[in-house]
XYZ file of C-alpha atoms in Angstrom:
304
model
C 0.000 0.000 0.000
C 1.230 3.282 -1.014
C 1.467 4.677 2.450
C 2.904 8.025 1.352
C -0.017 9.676 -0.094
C -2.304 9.464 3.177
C 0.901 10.418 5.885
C 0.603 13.576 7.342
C -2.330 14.527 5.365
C -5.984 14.745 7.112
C -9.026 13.016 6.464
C -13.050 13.531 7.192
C -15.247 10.219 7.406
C -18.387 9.827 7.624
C -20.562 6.365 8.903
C -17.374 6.171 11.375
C -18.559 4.737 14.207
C -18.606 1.109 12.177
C -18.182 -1.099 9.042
C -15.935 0.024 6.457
C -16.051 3.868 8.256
C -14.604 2.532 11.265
C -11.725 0.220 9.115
C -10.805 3.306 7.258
C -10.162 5.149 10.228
C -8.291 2.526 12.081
C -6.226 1.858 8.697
C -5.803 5.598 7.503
C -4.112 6.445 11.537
C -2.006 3.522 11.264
C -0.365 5.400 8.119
C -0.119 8.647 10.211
C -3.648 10.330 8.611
C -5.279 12.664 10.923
C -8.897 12.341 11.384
C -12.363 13.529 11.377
C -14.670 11.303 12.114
C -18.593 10.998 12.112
C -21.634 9.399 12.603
C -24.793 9.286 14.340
C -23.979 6.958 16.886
C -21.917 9.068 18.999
C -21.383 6.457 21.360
C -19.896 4.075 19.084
C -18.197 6.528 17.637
C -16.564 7.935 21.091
C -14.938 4.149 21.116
C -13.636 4.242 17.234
C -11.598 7.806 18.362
C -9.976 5.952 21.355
C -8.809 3.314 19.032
C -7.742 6.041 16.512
C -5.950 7.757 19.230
C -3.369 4.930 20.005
C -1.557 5.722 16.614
C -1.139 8.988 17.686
C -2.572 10.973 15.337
C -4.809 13.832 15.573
C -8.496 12.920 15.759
C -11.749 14.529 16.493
C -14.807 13.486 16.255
C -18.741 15.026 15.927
C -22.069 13.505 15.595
C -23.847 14.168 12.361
C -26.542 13.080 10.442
C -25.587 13.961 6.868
C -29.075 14.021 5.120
C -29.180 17.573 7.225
C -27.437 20.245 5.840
C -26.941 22.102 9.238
C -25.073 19.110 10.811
C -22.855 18.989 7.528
C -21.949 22.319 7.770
C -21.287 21.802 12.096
C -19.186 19.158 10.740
C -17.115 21.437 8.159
C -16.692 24.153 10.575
C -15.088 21.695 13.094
C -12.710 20.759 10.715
C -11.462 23.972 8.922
C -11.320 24.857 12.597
C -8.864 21.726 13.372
C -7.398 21.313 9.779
C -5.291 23.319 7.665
C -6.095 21.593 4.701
C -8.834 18.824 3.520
C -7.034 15.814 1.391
C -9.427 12.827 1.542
C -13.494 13.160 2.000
C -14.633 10.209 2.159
C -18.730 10.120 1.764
C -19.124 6.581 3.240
C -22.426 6.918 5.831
C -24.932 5.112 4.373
C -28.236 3.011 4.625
C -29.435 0.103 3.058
C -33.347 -1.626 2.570
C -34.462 -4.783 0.900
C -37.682 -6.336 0.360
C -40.263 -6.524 -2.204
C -41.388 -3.282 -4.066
C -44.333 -3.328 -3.027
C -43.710 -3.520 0.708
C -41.362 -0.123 0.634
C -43.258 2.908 2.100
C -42.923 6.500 1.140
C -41.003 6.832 4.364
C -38.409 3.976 3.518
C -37.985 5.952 0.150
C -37.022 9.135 1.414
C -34.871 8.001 4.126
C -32.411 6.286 1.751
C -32.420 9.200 -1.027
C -31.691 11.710 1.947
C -29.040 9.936 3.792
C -27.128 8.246 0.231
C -27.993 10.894 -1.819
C -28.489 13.534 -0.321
C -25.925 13.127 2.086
C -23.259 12.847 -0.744
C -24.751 15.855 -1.736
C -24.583 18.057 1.274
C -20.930 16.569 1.995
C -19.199 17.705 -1.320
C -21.239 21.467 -1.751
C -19.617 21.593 2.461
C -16.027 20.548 1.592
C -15.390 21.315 -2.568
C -14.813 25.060 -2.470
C -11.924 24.190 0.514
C -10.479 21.815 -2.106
C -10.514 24.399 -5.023
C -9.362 26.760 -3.018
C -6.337 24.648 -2.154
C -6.009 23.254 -5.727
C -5.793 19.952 -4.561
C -8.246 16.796 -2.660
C -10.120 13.764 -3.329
C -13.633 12.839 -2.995
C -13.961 8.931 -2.212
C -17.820 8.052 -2.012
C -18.491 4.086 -1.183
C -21.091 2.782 -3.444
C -21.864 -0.822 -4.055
C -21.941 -3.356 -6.197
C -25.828 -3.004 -6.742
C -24.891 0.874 -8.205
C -23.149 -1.097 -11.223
C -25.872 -3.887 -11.585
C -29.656 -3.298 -10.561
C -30.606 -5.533 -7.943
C -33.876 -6.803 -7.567
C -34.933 -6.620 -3.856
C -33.096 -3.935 -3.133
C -34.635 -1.501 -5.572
C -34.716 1.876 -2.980
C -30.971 0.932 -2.482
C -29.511 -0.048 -6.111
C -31.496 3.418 -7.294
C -29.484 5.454 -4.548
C -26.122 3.568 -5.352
C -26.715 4.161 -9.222
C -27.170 7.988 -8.117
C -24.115 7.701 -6.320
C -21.932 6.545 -10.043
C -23.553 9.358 -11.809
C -22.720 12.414 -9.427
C -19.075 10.926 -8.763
C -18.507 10.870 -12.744
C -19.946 14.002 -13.185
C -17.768 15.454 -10.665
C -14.493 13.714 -11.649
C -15.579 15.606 -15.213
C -15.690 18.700 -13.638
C -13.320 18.879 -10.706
C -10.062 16.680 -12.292
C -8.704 19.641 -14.313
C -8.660 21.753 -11.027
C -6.677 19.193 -9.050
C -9.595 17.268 -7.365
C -9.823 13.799 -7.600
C -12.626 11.298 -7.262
C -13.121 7.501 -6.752
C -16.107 5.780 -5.805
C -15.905 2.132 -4.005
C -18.511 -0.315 -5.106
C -18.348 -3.170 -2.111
C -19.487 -7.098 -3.225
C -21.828 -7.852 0.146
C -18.533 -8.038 2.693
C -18.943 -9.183 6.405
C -19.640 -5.673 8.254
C -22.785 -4.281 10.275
C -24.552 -2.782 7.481
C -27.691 -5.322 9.126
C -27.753 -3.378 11.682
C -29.735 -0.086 10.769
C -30.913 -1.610 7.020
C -34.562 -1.922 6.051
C -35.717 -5.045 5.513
C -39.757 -4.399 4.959
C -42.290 -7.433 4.907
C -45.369 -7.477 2.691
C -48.385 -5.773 4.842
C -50.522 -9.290 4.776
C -47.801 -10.339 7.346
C -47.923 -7.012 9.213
C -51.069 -7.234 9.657
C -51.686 -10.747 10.796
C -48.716 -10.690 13.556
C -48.264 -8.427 16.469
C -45.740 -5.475 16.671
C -44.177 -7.819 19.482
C -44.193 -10.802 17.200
C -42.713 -8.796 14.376
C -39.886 -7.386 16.613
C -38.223 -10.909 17.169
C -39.099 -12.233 14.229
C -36.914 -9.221 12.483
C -34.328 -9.832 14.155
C -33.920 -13.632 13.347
C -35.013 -12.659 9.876
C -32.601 -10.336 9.266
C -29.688 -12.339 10.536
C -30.830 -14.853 8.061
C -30.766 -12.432 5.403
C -27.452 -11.400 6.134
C -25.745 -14.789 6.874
C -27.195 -15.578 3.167
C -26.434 -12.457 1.533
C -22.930 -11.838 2.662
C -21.714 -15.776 1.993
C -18.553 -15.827 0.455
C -18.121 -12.292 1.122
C -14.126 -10.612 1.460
C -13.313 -10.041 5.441
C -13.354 -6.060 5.988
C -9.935 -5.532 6.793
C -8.935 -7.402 3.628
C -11.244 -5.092 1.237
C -9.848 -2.233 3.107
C -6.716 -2.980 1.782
C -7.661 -2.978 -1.767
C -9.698 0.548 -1.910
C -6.798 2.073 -0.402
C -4.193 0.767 -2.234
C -6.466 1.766 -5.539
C -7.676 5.138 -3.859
C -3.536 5.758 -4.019
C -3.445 5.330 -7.624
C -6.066 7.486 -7.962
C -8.235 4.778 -9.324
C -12.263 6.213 -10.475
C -14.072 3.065 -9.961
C -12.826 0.903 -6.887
C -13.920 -2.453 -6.311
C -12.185 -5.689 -4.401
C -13.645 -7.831 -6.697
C -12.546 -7.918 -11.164
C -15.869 -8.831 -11.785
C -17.199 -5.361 -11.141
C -15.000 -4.643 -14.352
C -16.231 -7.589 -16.123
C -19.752 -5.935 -15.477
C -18.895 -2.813 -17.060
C -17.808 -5.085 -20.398
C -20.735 -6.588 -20.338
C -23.456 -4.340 -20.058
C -22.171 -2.882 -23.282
C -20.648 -5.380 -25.652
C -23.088 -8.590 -24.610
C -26.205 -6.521 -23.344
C -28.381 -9.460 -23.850
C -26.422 -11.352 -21.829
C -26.273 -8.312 -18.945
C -30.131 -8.546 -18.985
C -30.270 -12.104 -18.312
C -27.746 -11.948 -15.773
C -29.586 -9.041 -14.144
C -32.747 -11.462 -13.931
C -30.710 -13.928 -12.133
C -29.463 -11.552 -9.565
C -32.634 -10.184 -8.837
C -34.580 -13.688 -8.339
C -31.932 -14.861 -6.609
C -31.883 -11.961 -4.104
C -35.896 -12.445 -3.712
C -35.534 -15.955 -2.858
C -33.169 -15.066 -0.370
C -35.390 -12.507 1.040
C -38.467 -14.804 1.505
C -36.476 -17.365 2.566
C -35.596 -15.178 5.125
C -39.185 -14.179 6.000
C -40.253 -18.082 6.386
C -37.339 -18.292 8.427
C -39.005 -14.719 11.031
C -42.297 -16.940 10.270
C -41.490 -19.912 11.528
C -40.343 -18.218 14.231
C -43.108 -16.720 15.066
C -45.334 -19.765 14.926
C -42.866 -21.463 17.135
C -42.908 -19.239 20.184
């Protein structure tokens, strides 16, 4: 890893407190980056700057929700206040939902466009004019896998992710010739918390015909199911770390730790008939984990 372009220079990162925020923070101190870090689980994130801080680096840290413009510009304040300069932004907070199209509310909707849209948004109009200002900085926004192929299941998600490629090659356009750089990561399903605070919505017949009580355990078990199934065969973290920052280095636009997200690209243009069969089989194969996952909260439920 080329650890010369990330010493001594300083960092913001947002979804800190865990998953690949967290491993880019412990990985960019280790090669002498100071930090900002967010998120909105300040408590968490307290216990990411204490492991930060044993690499002796300088670190602070702020709560922020980035689909809200005030807390991204709270954030930006606290770091020109901190930082002389801004070298790496890395948009990486982000939420996730899967189910059926039909069971995704209006509220679902809007809470994934505002915090992985939006909050890309908000993050770059905060930190770009610092970065043209300096004449130099790079933008790193972590997409996913489903931003380069549509994912059935996942449909709130993939259209936020695709959102994601567009602005990032827009602004690589229109920000390289004044010495800013962008890359955008696009993570296979890797083993990190994501679960945690994604959506996973079930079809309102079985709303309905459990209580909120039932539901509540039956998530849970659900979504570990979901995730056990989704993420099989999945990179560890720490080693898919490695790879975006060894590419992020070489200044790489599309980051990925797997070559098939380049075979993709290929694909979708030279064999597209191909692409849209293979985009059928990822999306009914992502459906039949996700009701396979809801028999599994089902059975649950009927077993208590």
């Amino acid at each position: 890893m080329n650890e010369k372009y990330f010493k001594n220079k300083n960092a913001v990162i947002t979804g800190a407190a865990s998953g690949i925020g967290r491993s880019l923070a412990l990985e960019l101190a280790k090669m002498g980056t100071n930090l900002v870090i967010s998120d909105i689980n300040l408590e968490r994130l307290e216990n990411v700057k204490e492991e930060v801080e044993a690499y002796k680096v300088k670190v602070v840290s702020k709560k922020c929700d980035v689909s809200k413009k005030s807390d991204v510009k709270s954030l930006r304040d606290l770091t020109l206040s901190n930082m002389q300069d801004v070298h790496f932004l890395f948009s990486n907070a982000g939420i996730a939902a899967g189910g059926h199209l039909e069971s995704f509310s209006n509220e679902i909707w809007r809470n994934v466009i505002n915090v992985n849209i939006w909050g890309m948004i908000n993050l770059v109009y905060a930190f770009i004019p610092k970065m043209v200002e300096q004449g130099f900085g790079h933008i790193i926004v972590t997409s996913s896998i489903a931003g380069i192929i549509g994912a059935g299941g996942l449909i709130p998600y993939s259209t936020s992710k695709f959102a994601n490629f567009g602005f990032c090659e827009a602004l690589y356009g229109e920000f390289k010739d004044k010495g800013i750089d962008v890359s955008i990561i696009c993570p296979f399903p890797i083993k990190t918390n994501l679960i945690e605070t994604a959506k996973i919505s079930f079809s309102p017949e079985l709303l309905n015909k459990y209580s909120q009580e039932q539901l509540a355990k039956a998530f849970e078990i659900g979504k570990e199911h979901y995730w056990n199934e989704f993420t099989k065969g999945g990179y560890e973290l720490e080693r898919a770390i490695h790879i975006y920052l060894k590419k992020i280095a070489k200044k790489k636009l599309y980051i990925s730790e797997r070559k098939i997200a380049r075979f993709l690209f290929f694909i979708k243009g030279l064999w597209p008939n191909f692409y849209k069969k293979l985009v059928r089989k990822v999306g009914a194969e992502h459906i039949n984990v996700l009701d396979e996952s809801t028999q599994t909260a089902i059975d649950f439920i009927e077993n208590i």
